Structure formats: C-alpha cells, structure tokens
Amino acid sequence: MRRKRFYQRPGFRRLATLVAGIALYLWISSLLEEPLPALLVVGHMLLAAIGLMLAVALSSQFILPVRSSSERLAVFWRVLAYWVGIRGPVMVIQNGRVIEAPGERERSGSGVLLIDQASAAVLRTKTRFTRAVGPGIAFTKPEEYLAEALDLRRQVRSVESVDPLSGSSLQQDDLASLARTEDGIPIAADLSVTFILDPGHNNSPREGSQPHLPPFEFNASAAEKAVFGHTFHQGVEIPWTEIPLRLVADLWREEAKNWCLEALFTIEQDQITPLAHIQDRILNRLIPTTLEGSTTISSDAEDPNRESQILHSRGIRVLDVKVSDLRLPPDISEGHTERWREAWAGAVQGALAQATREADLARQLGEIEAQENLAREITAELRSQIAKGSIPNMQETLGMLLQDAGRVCTDQELVADGSALAMHLRQISDEVASLDGDCQPRAS
C-alpha cells in the first residue's frame, strides 16, 4: 500500500484545524475594544487543553476493557496518538485469525491488539522477535508489529489416502501417506493428528474444564517456539501447524516398512488390529514419556524421543493420532479380496457342515429319547401290575397297552392332535375286552 504524504494524513488535518482555531481565537480577541491580556489568553488555551485531555482520558476508558492503571494510561496515550495521526496498528485477533483494516501493518506508532480467549500472538520489530502475548489487550511499542497470530484451541490436520500407484503424479512438495511394506507393496492410509499449543505442564489441557479459569491456556514459551522455529522445505515456509502431520506421515512410512502385506491383515485372537498397533507406536513416538496417557510401547522403539523433541522445540503437544482406511493397488486389492473370499467361503462351508452334523445328531438323540418316553408311557400300567407281582395274560396285557396308548393320545404335551387316534384305540380296546385270555373269541 502506498504511503500517504504527511499533509494527507488525518492527524495533519486535525492539527491544522486546531492551529486555525487558535489563530481565529487570537484574531477575534485582537478585534475587541479592550484586547484580552496575554496571560488570560494563555489561561484560556490552557483550560481548553486541560478540558480536552480530561475528555480524552474519560472517553478512552470505555474504548477497551482496561483494568489496571498502566492499561488506562496506555489507552489514553494511544487515543491521543490517534487524534494526532501518529497511531500504530489496531487489530483484533479472533480464533487465531487477524481482523484488521487495510494498511494496519504498515503503521509504525504505538498500537493495540485485542485478543480473544482462544488466541495468542507474537510481536516483533524489523530486526528481531520481541515477545509473546496472550488473551486480553496487548499494547505494542513504536516500530513493534504483529509477527504471527496463534490459535490456542486443539487443532486437527489430516491427509486422505490415494491410489498407491498414482503417487508418481504427486508434486514433490505434496504431503501424502504413501508407504511401502516390507515386501515392497505400495500402500496408503488416511492419517490424522490432533494437537495443541503446549500448555506448559504434563497434565491434560484445560480446554474449558475449569469454569473459574480461562478456557484455554497460554504458554508464552511455547508460542515463541512455534513462531521462532519456522521450518522451510525447498525454500517454502511450512507453518508450525503442519509439522505434526508431516511427522506422522514420516513415522507411518517408517512403521509400514516393518510389516509385510499379509501381516497387516492378520489379527491374532484377543489382539488389536495391525493398524491400531501402528497407530499406538506412532503416538508413542510423538508423546514424551513423562506425559499422562503415553503408551508403553516405547521400550523397543528406535530413538523414541527424537520426534517428541522436535515437537517440544516447536512448542507443540500431540494429543491423538489416527491411522485408518488402508488402500492397496487395485490388482493386489482384488487378489487379496479373492483369497479372503475363498478362505471365508471354506470356513463357512466347514461351519455349515459341522452345524448339519450336530443338527442330525441332535435330531437322532431326540428321536431316541421320544421313543423311550413313549415306551415308558405305553407300558406304565403293565409295569405297575408286574411290579405288584401280578402276571397278566395276553388279553389283559394287550388291553393295558391299548388303554395307556389311548391315554397318551389324549395328552397334548405328548401328542399334538391325537383325539381321532384315541377314539380308534378305545374301539380296539373294547374289541379286545370281548376276547378270552389268549385273545381268542370266546366260545358261545
């Protein structure tokens, strides 16, 4: 933006108006029959200046939510600087984003930043970084301006899996989740990392859990590290918010090369999935062992503190890592699916055959048990008579069997619909009753 000439600035116009007003006052006073004494004129000007200063001091207290005397004085001087036209940048930082008017960053005077509870900022001059400021009001000094605004909330960065065979079409600086297994198969997966600006302690981030405290914690040291330690890749500056995902992608490639393709799809009984295991190992490499919730896989991890030290030097704490949606080249995926289908079909056929055999066995056992129950019920009366010592003849034996059979037919629990059969058995029983002991017709 082109810098305005001094006579085009609002401050020059206000100063010119003030000088013109004083000149008009002196000219009018000189036209009076009795000119005002010089001391009185000076007194009037002094009273006007004091009144103006008091008005500015009073009104400035309501412009910003200031509390301390130093903040009130700083607001007062900045309002005066605004009226004179030598003010510095005035900005609002909300959710890590800067809200400003055009040309604000080019102002070199004393300025002010209004920062919400979810944001922070780092200030600098043309030659060095100066300080980090957190939520609230921050007053900048002359020649001091905003270097970068920061978001204090937890953030998520992710990269989706792509066709492993299309990796050659990616640009060299594109971030991708392409990797190779131990047996040289190209694979890809969805990668996601959740992180936050390091709050400066080893406990879980506050994030609004304590109502009497600000919702987000501000750690000036972490904010300075995030801005001071910028990373460059092939001459392109990488924001601090992209570093965690790049580390996750590197660790994913490092872990994937330790697994063969079949092992990635093999789940032992009562064991977590291979992707979940890789996910835990990556998270363990990114979380310092002193933090709560760190896993116990670090005992066999190679140089477990390297990645966590990189994050610590950038003022970043990783909270969670997700690895999902493993993708294979189309031909390998189809072959693997076919083998899985065959293995699954074989297992299902075996299970069905086993179930059929078990059902047949259960049916046979049920039939045998039913036959035994039926035999016991039909011979109940006969066995009772034999137990008493009675020896029935053939006609009596047949009659008792028919009588018990008729009783069984009338029992709904044993025979669902045996009423017709029971009636037929009673008729036969009556016919048997008319026979002699050897079941022969009685002699007339």
Coordinates of C-alpha atoms in Angstrom, one line a residue:
M1 CA 0.0 0.0 0.0
R2 CA 1.4 3.4 -1.0
R3 CA 2.3 5.6 2.0
K4 CA 0.3 8.8 2.3
R5 CA 2.0 12.2 2.2
F6 CA 2.1 13.9 5.6
Y7 CA -0.5 16.6 4.6
Q8 CA -2.9 13.8 3.5
R9 CA -3.0 12.2 6.9
P10 CA -5.9 12.7 9.3
G11 CA -3.5 13.8 12.1
F12 CA -2.2 16.7 9.9
R13 CA -5.8 17.9 9.2
R14 CA -6.7 17.7 12.9
L15 CA -3.6 19.7 13.9
A16 CA -4.2 22.2 11.1
T17 CA -7.8 22.6 12.4
L18 CA -6.5 23.2 15.9
V19 CA -4.0 25.8 14.8
A20 CA -6.6 27.5 12.7
G21 CA -8.9 27.6 15.7
I22 CA -6.2 29.1 17.9
A23 CA -5.4 31.7 15.2
L24 CA -9.1 32.6 14.9
Y25 CA -9.4 33.0 18.7
L26 CA -6.4 35.3 18.8
W27 CA -7.7 37.3 15.8
I28 CA -11.1 37.7 17.4
S29 CA -9.6 38.8 20.7
S30 CA -7.4 41.4 18.9
L31 CA -10.5 43.0 17.4
L32 CA -12.0 43.7 20.8
E33 CA -12.0 47.3 22.1
E34 CA -10.0 46.1 25.1
P35 CA -7.8 43.3 23.9
L36 CA -7.5 40.4 26.3
P37 CA -4.4 40.2 28.4
A38 CA -1.9 37.7 27.1
L39 CA -1.9 35.9 30.4
L40 CA -5.7 35.4 30.1
V41 CA -5.4 34.2 26.5
V42 CA -2.8 31.6 27.7
G43 CA -5.1 30.7 30.6
H44 CA -8.0 30.1 28.2
M45 CA -5.8 27.9 26.0
L46 CA -4.5 26.0 28.9
L47 CA -8.0 25.4 30.2
A48 CA -9.1 24.2 26.8
A49 CA -6.1 21.9 26.6
I50 CA -6.9 20.5 30.1
G51 CA -10.5 20.1 29.2
L52 CA -9.6 18.2 26.0
M53 CA -7.2 16.0 27.9
L54 CA -9.8 15.2 30.5
A55 CA -12.4 14.4 27.9
V56 CA -10.0 12.1 26.1
A57 CA -8.9 10.5 29.3
L58 CA -12.6 9.8 30.3
S59 CA -13.7 8.5 26.9
S60 CA -10.6 6.3 26.4
Q61 CA -11.5 4.2 29.5
F62 CA -14.6 3.0 27.7
I63 CA -13.0 2.1 24.4
L64 CA -11.3 -1.0 25.6
P65 CA -11.9 -3.3 28.6
V66 CA -8.9 -2.0 30.6
R67 CA -8.4 -2.7 34.3
S68 CA -5.0 -1.6 35.6
S69 CA -3.7 1.9 35.8
S70 CA -1.0 1.1 33.4
E71 CA -3.5 -0.1 30.8
R72 CA -5.7 3.0 31.3
L73 CA -2.6 5.2 30.8
A74 CA -1.6 3.3 27.7
V75 CA -5.1 3.6 26.2
F76 CA -5.1 7.3 26.9
W77 CA -1.8 7.9 25.1
R78 CA -2.9 5.8 22.1
V79 CA -6.2 7.8 21.8
L80 CA -4.1 11.0 21.8
A81 CA -1.8 9.5 19.2
Y82 CA -4.9 8.6 17.1
W83 CA -6.1 12.2 17.2
V84 CA -2.7 13.5 16.3
G85 CA -2.4 10.9 13.5
I86 CA 0.7 9.0 14.7
R87 CA -1.0 5.9 16.0
G88 CA 0.2 2.3 15.4
P89 CA -1.6 -0.8 14.2
V90 CA -5.0 -1.6 15.8
M91 CA -6.1 -5.3 15.3
V92 CA -8.5 -7.9 16.6
I93 CA -7.3 -11.5 16.8
Q94 CA -10.2 -14.0 17.0
N95 CA -9.7 -17.8 16.9
G96 CA -6.2 -17.3 15.7
R97 CA -7.2 -15.1 12.8
V98 CA -6.3 -11.4 12.4
I99 CA -9.1 -8.9 11.7
E100 CA -7.6 -5.6 10.5
A101 CA -8.2 -2.7 8.2
P102 CA -6.1 -2.3 5.1
G103 CA -2.7 -0.8 5.8
E104 CA -2.7 -1.5 9.6
R105 CA 0.6 -3.5 9.5
E106 CA 2.4 -0.6 7.9
R107 CA 1.8 1.8 10.8
S108 CA 4.8 2.3 13.0
G109 CA 3.4 4.0 16.0
S110 CA 2.2 2.6 19.3
G111 CA -0.7 0.2 18.7
V112 CA -3.1 -2.1 20.4
L113 CA -4.2 -5.8 19.9
L114 CA -7.5 -7.1 21.2
I115 CA -7.0 -10.9 21.6
D116 CA -9.9 -13.3 22.4
Q117 CA -9.6 -16.2 24.8
A118 CA -8.8 -18.7 22.1
S119 CA -5.9 -16.8 20.6
A120 CA -2.3 -15.5 21.2
A121 CA 0.2 -13.5 19.2
V122 CA 3.9 -13.0 18.8
L123 CA 5.3 -9.5 18.2
R124 CA 8.5 -8.4 16.5
T125 CA 10.4 -5.4 15.1
K126 CA 12.1 -5.3 11.8
T127 CA 15.2 -6.9 13.3
R128 CA 14.1 -9.4 15.9
F129 CA 11.2 -11.0 17.7
T130 CA 10.2 -9.3 20.9
R131 CA 7.6 -11.1 22.9
A132 CA 4.5 -13.3 23.0
V133 CA 1.2 -12.0 24.3
G134 CA -1.9 -14.0 25.3
P135 CA -5.6 -13.3 25.6
G136 CA -6.7 -9.8 26.6
I137 CA -5.2 -6.5 25.5
A138 CA -1.7 -6.1 24.3
F139 CA -0.2 -2.7 23.7
T140 CA 2.6 -2.5 21.0
K141 CA 5.5 -0.2 21.2
P142 CA 6.6 2.1 18.4
E143 CA 8.1 0.1 15.5
E144 CA 6.7 -3.1 17.0
Y145 CA 4.2 -5.1 15.0
L146 CA 2.4 -8.4 14.8
A147 CA 4.6 -11.3 13.6
E148 CA 2.0 -14.1 13.8
A149 CA -1.3 -14.9 15.4
L150 CA -1.8 -18.3 17.1
D151 CA -4.8 -20.5 17.8
L152 CA -4.8 -21.9 21.4
R153 CA -7.6 -24.5 20.6
R154 CA -6.9 -28.1 19.7
Q155 CA -6.4 -28.5 16.0
V156 CA -6.7 -31.4 13.6
R157 CA -4.7 -31.9 10.4
S158 CA -5.3 -34.9 8.1
V159 CA -4.4 -36.4 4.8
E160 CA -6.5 -38.8 2.9
S161 CA -5.2 -42.0 1.3
V162 CA -4.7 -42.0 -2.5
D163 CA -4.2 -44.8 -5.0
P164 CA -0.7 -46.1 -4.2
L165 CA 0.0 -46.4 -8.0
S166 CA -0.8 -42.7 -8.6
G167 CA 1.9 -41.5 -6.2
S168 CA 4.2 -40.6 -9.1
S169 CA 1.8 -37.9 -10.3
L170 CA 2.0 -36.1 -7.0
Q171 CA 4.2 -32.9 -6.8
Q172 CA 7.4 -33.3 -4.9
D173 CA 6.2 -31.0 -2.1
D174 CA 2.8 -32.6 -1.8
L175 CA 2.1 -34.3 1.6
A176 CA 0.9 -37.8 1.0
S177 CA 0.5 -41.0 3.1
L178 CA 2.2 -43.3 0.5
A179 CA 4.4 -46.0 2.0
R180 CA 5.9 -49.5 1.2
T181 CA 5.6 -52.7 3.1
E182 CA 8.5 -55.0 4.0
D183 CA 7.8 -57.0 0.8
G184 CA 7.8 -53.9 -1.4
I185 CA 4.0 -53.4 -1.8
P186 CA 2.9 -49.7 -2.2
I187 CA 0.1 -48.8 0.3
A188 CA -1.6 -45.7 1.6
A189 CA -3.8 -44.8 4.5
D190 CA -5.8 -42.0 6.0
L191 CA -3.7 -40.1 8.5
S192 CA -5.0 -37.7 11.1
V193 CA -3.3 -35.9 14.1
T194 CA -4.8 -33.8 16.9
F195 CA -2.5 -31.3 18.6
I196 CA -2.4 -28.2 20.6
L197 CA 0.0 -25.4 21.5
D198 CA 1.9 -26.8 24.5
P199 CA 0.2 -25.6 27.7
G200 CA 3.4 -25.9 29.7
H201 CA 2.6 -28.8 32.0
N202 CA 2.3 -32.5 31.9
N203 CA -1.4 -32.8 32.7
S204 CA -4.3 -32.9 30.2
P205 CA -5.1 -29.5 28.6
R206 CA -7.7 -27.5 30.4
E207 CA -9.9 -26.7 27.4
G208 CA -12.8 -25.2 29.5
S209 CA -12.9 -27.9 32.1
Q210 CA -12.5 -25.4 34.9
P211 CA -15.2 -22.7 34.8
H212 CA -13.4 -20.3 37.1
L213 CA -10.3 -20.1 34.8
P214 CA -9.9 -19.0 31.1
P215 CA -11.0 -21.8 28.8
F216 CA -7.6 -22.1 27.0
E217 CA -4.1 -22.0 28.5
F218 CA -1.4 -19.6 27.2
N219 CA 2.2 -20.6 27.4
A220 CA 4.4 -17.7 26.2
S221 CA 7.4 -20.0 25.8
A222 CA 5.5 -22.4 23.5
A223 CA 4.1 -19.5 21.4
E224 CA 7.6 -18.1 20.9
K225 CA 9.0 -21.5 19.9
A226 CA 6.1 -22.0 17.4
V227 CA 6.9 -18.7 15.7
F228 CA 10.7 -18.6 16.1
G229 CA 11.4 -22.1 14.9
H230 CA 9.8 -21.9 11.4
T231 CA 10.6 -24.8 9.1
F232 CA 11.5 -24.4 5.4
H233 CA 11.2 -27.1 2.7
Q234 CA 12.7 -26.3 -0.6
G235 CA 12.6 -22.7 0.1
V236 CA 8.9 -22.7 1.1
E237 CA 8.0 -21.8 4.7
I238 CA 6.0 -24.5 6.5
P239 CA 3.6 -23.3 9.2
W240 CA 4.0 -24.7 12.7
T241 CA 0.6 -26.3 12.4
E242 CA 1.7 -28.5 9.5
I243 CA 4.7 -30.0 11.4
P244 CA 2.8 -32.7 13.4
L245 CA 1.1 -34.2 10.3
R246 CA 4.4 -34.3 8.4
L247 CA 6.0 -36.2 11.3
V248 CA 3.0 -38.6 11.4
A249 CA 3.5 -39.3 7.7
D250 CA 7.2 -39.9 8.1
L251 CA 6.6 -42.3 11.1
W252 CA 3.8 -44.1 9.1
R253 CA 6.3 -44.8 6.3
E254 CA 8.9 -45.9 8.8
E255 CA 6.4 -48.3 10.6
A256 CA 4.9 -49.7 7.4
K257 CA 8.2 -50.9 6.1
N258 CA 8.4 -53.3 9.1
W259 CA 5.2 -55.1 8.1
C260 CA 4.6 -57.5 5.2
L261 CA 1.3 -57.2 3.4
E262 CA -0.3 -60.3 4.9
A263 CA 0.7 -59.3 8.4
L264 CA -1.3 -56.1 8.0
F265 CA -4.5 -58.2 7.6
T266 CA -3.7 -60.8 10.2
I267 CA -5.4 -60.4 13.6
E268 CA -4.5 -62.8 16.3
Q269 CA -7.1 -63.8 18.9
D270 CA -7.6 -61.1 21.6
Q271 CA -5.1 -58.8 19.9
I272 CA -5.6 -55.3 18.4
T273 CA -5.5 -54.8 14.7
P274 CA -2.2 -54.1 13.0
L275 CA -3.2 -50.6 12.0
A276 CA -4.2 -49.9 15.7
H277 CA -0.8 -51.2 16.7
I278 CA 1.0 -48.9 14.2
Q279 CA -1.2 -46.0 15.4
D280 CA -0.1 -46.6 19.0
R281 CA 3.5 -46.8 18.1
I282 CA 3.3 -43.5 16.1
L283 CA 1.5 -41.8 19.0
N284 CA 4.1 -43.1 21.4
R285 CA 6.9 -41.6 19.3
L286 CA 5.2 -38.2 19.4
I287 CA 4.3 -38.0 23.1
P288 CA 7.0 -37.5 25.7
T289 CA 7.1 -40.4 28.2
T290 CA 6.5 -38.0 31.1
L291 CA 3.0 -37.1 29.8
E292 CA -0.1 -38.7 31.1
G293 CA -1.6 -41.3 28.7
S294 CA 1.6 -42.2 27.0
T295 CA 1.7 -45.8 25.9
T296 CA 4.2 -48.4 27.0
I297 CA 5.5 -49.4 23.5
S298 CA 8.5 -47.1 23.8
S299 CA 10.7 -49.8 25.2
D300 CA 11.5 -51.2 21.8
A301 CA 11.1 -48.0 19.8
E302 CA 14.1 -46.8 17.8
D303 CA 15.2 -43.4 19.2
P304 CA 11.8 -42.7 20.8
N305 CA 12.5 -39.1 21.8
R306 CA 13.6 -37.7 18.5
E307 CA 10.1 -36.8 17.2
S308 CA 8.8 -35.6 20.6
Q309 CA 11.9 -33.4 21.0
I310 CA 11.2 -31.9 17.6
L311 CA 7.6 -31.1 18.7
H312 CA 8.8 -29.8 22.0
S313 CA 11.3 -27.5 20.3
R314 CA 8.3 -26.1 18.3
G315 CA 6.0 -25.7 21.3
I316 CA 3.6 -28.4 20.2
R317 CA 1.9 -31.2 22.0
V318 CA 0.3 -34.0 20.1
L319 CA -2.9 -35.4 21.7
D320 CA -4.0 -38.2 19.3
V321 CA -3.2 -39.9 16.1
K322 CA -5.5 -41.9 13.8
V323 CA -4.5 -44.4 11.0
S324 CA -7.3 -45.9 9.0
D325 CA -8.7 -46.9 5.6
L326 CA -5.7 -48.9 4.3
R327 CA -5.5 -48.8 0.5
L328 CA -3.7 -51.2 -1.8
P329 CA -3.0 -51.1 -5.6
P330 CA -6.2 -52.3 -7.5
D331 CA -4.7 -55.6 -8.7
I332 CA -3.4 -56.6 -5.3
S333 CA -6.6 -55.5 -3.6
E334 CA -8.6 -57.7 -6.0
G335 CA -6.4 -60.7 -5.4
H336 CA -6.4 -60.2 -1.7
T337 CA -10.2 -59.9 -1.7
E338 CA -10.5 -63.1 -3.8
R339 CA -8.2 -65.0 -1.4
W340 CA -10.2 -63.7 1.5
R341 CA -13.5 -64.7 -0.1
E342 CA -12.2 -68.2 -0.8
A343 CA -10.9 -68.6 2.8
W344 CA -14.1 -67.2 4.1
A345 CA -16.2 -69.5 1.9
G346 CA -14.2 -72.5 3.0
A347 CA -14.6 -71.6 6.6
V348 CA -18.3 -71.0 6.2
Q349 CA -18.8 -74.3 4.4
G350 CA -16.9 -76.1 7.1
A351 CA -19.0 -74.4 9.7
L352 CA -22.2 -75.3 7.9
A353 CA -21.2 -79.0 7.5
Q354 CA -20.4 -79.1 11.2
A355 CA -23.7 -77.5 12.1
T356 CA -25.5 -80.0 9.9
R357 CA -23.8 -82.9 11.6
E358 CA -24.6 -81.5 15.0
A359 CA -28.3 -81.0 14.0
D360 CA -28.6 -84.6 12.7
L361 CA -27.1 -85.9 15.9
A362 CA -29.4 -83.8 18.0
R363 CA -32.4 -85.0 16.0
Q364 CA -31.4 -88.6 16.4
L365 CA -30.9 -88.2 20.1
G366 CA -34.3 -86.5 20.3
E367 CA -36.0 -89.3 18.4
I368 CA -34.4 -92.0 20.7
E369 CA -35.5 -90.0 23.8
A370 CA -39.0 -89.6 22.4
Q371 CA -39.2 -93.3 21.7
E372 CA -38.0 -94.2 25.1
N373 CA -40.6 -91.8 26.7
L374 CA -43.4 -93.3 24.5
A375 CA -42.4 -96.8 25.5
R376 CA -42.4 -95.9 29.2
E377 CA -45.8 -94.2 28.9
I378 CA -47.5 -97.0 27.0
T379 CA -46.2 -99.7 29.3
A380 CA -46.8 -97.8 32.5
E381 CA -49.8 -99.9 33.7
L382 CA -48.3 -103.2 32.6
R383 CA -45.1 -102.4 34.5
S384 CA -47.1 -101.4 37.5
Q385 CA -49.0 -104.7 37.6
I386 CA -45.8 -106.7 37.1
A387 CA -44.2 -104.7 40.0
K388 CA -47.1 -105.8 42.2
G389 CA -46.4 -109.5 41.4
S390 CA -49.4 -110.0 39.1
I391 CA -48.9 -111.9 35.9
P392 CA -51.4 -110.7 33.3
N393 CA -52.5 -112.9 30.5
M394 CA -52.3 -112.0 26.8
Q395 CA -55.7 -110.3 26.7
E396 CA -55.1 -108.3 29.8
T397 CA -51.6 -107.3 28.6
L398 CA -53.0 -106.1 25.3
G399 CA -55.8 -104.2 27.0
M400 CA -53.4 -102.4 29.3
L401 CA -51.2 -101.4 26.4
L402 CA -54.2 -100.1 24.4
Q403 CA -55.5 -98.2 27.5
D404 CA -52.2 -96.5 28.1
A405 CA -51.8 -95.7 24.4
G406 CA -55.3 -94.1 24.4
R407 CA -54.2 -92.0 27.4
V408 CA -51.0 -90.9 25.7
C409 CA -53.1 -89.8 22.7
T410 CA -55.2 -87.5 24.8
D411 CA -52.1 -85.8 26.4
Q412 CA -51.5 -82.6 24.5
E413 CA -47.8 -82.4 25.6
L414 CA -47.1 -85.9 24.1
V415 CA -49.3 -85.9 21.0
A416 CA -50.4 -82.6 19.5
D417 CA -53.7 -83.9 17.9
G418 CA -54.4 -87.5 18.9
S419 CA -58.2 -87.3 19.6
A420 CA -59.1 -89.4 16.5
L421 CA -56.4 -91.9 17.2
A422 CA -57.6 -92.2 20.9
M423 CA -61.2 -92.9 19.7
H424 CA -59.9 -95.6 17.4
L425 CA -57.8 -97.2 20.2
R426 CA -60.8 -97.2 22.5
Q427 CA -62.8 -99.2 19.9
I428 CA -60.0 -101.7 19.6
S429 CA -59.8 -101.9 23.3
D430 CA -63.5 -102.7 23.5
E431 CA -63.0 -105.5 20.9
V432 CA -60.0 -106.9 22.9
A433 CA -62.1 -106.9 26.0
S434 CA -64.5 -109.3 24.4
L435 CA -61.7 -111.9 23.8
D436 CA -60.6 -114.6 26.1
G437 CA -57.2 -114.7 27.9
D438 CA -55.4 -115.9 24.8
C439 CA -57.0 -113.3 22.7
Q440 CA -59.3 -115.8 21.0
P441 CA -63.0 -115.3 20.5
R442 CA -65.0 -116.5 23.5
A443 CA -66.9 -119.7 22.9
S444 CA -70.7 -119.1 22.6

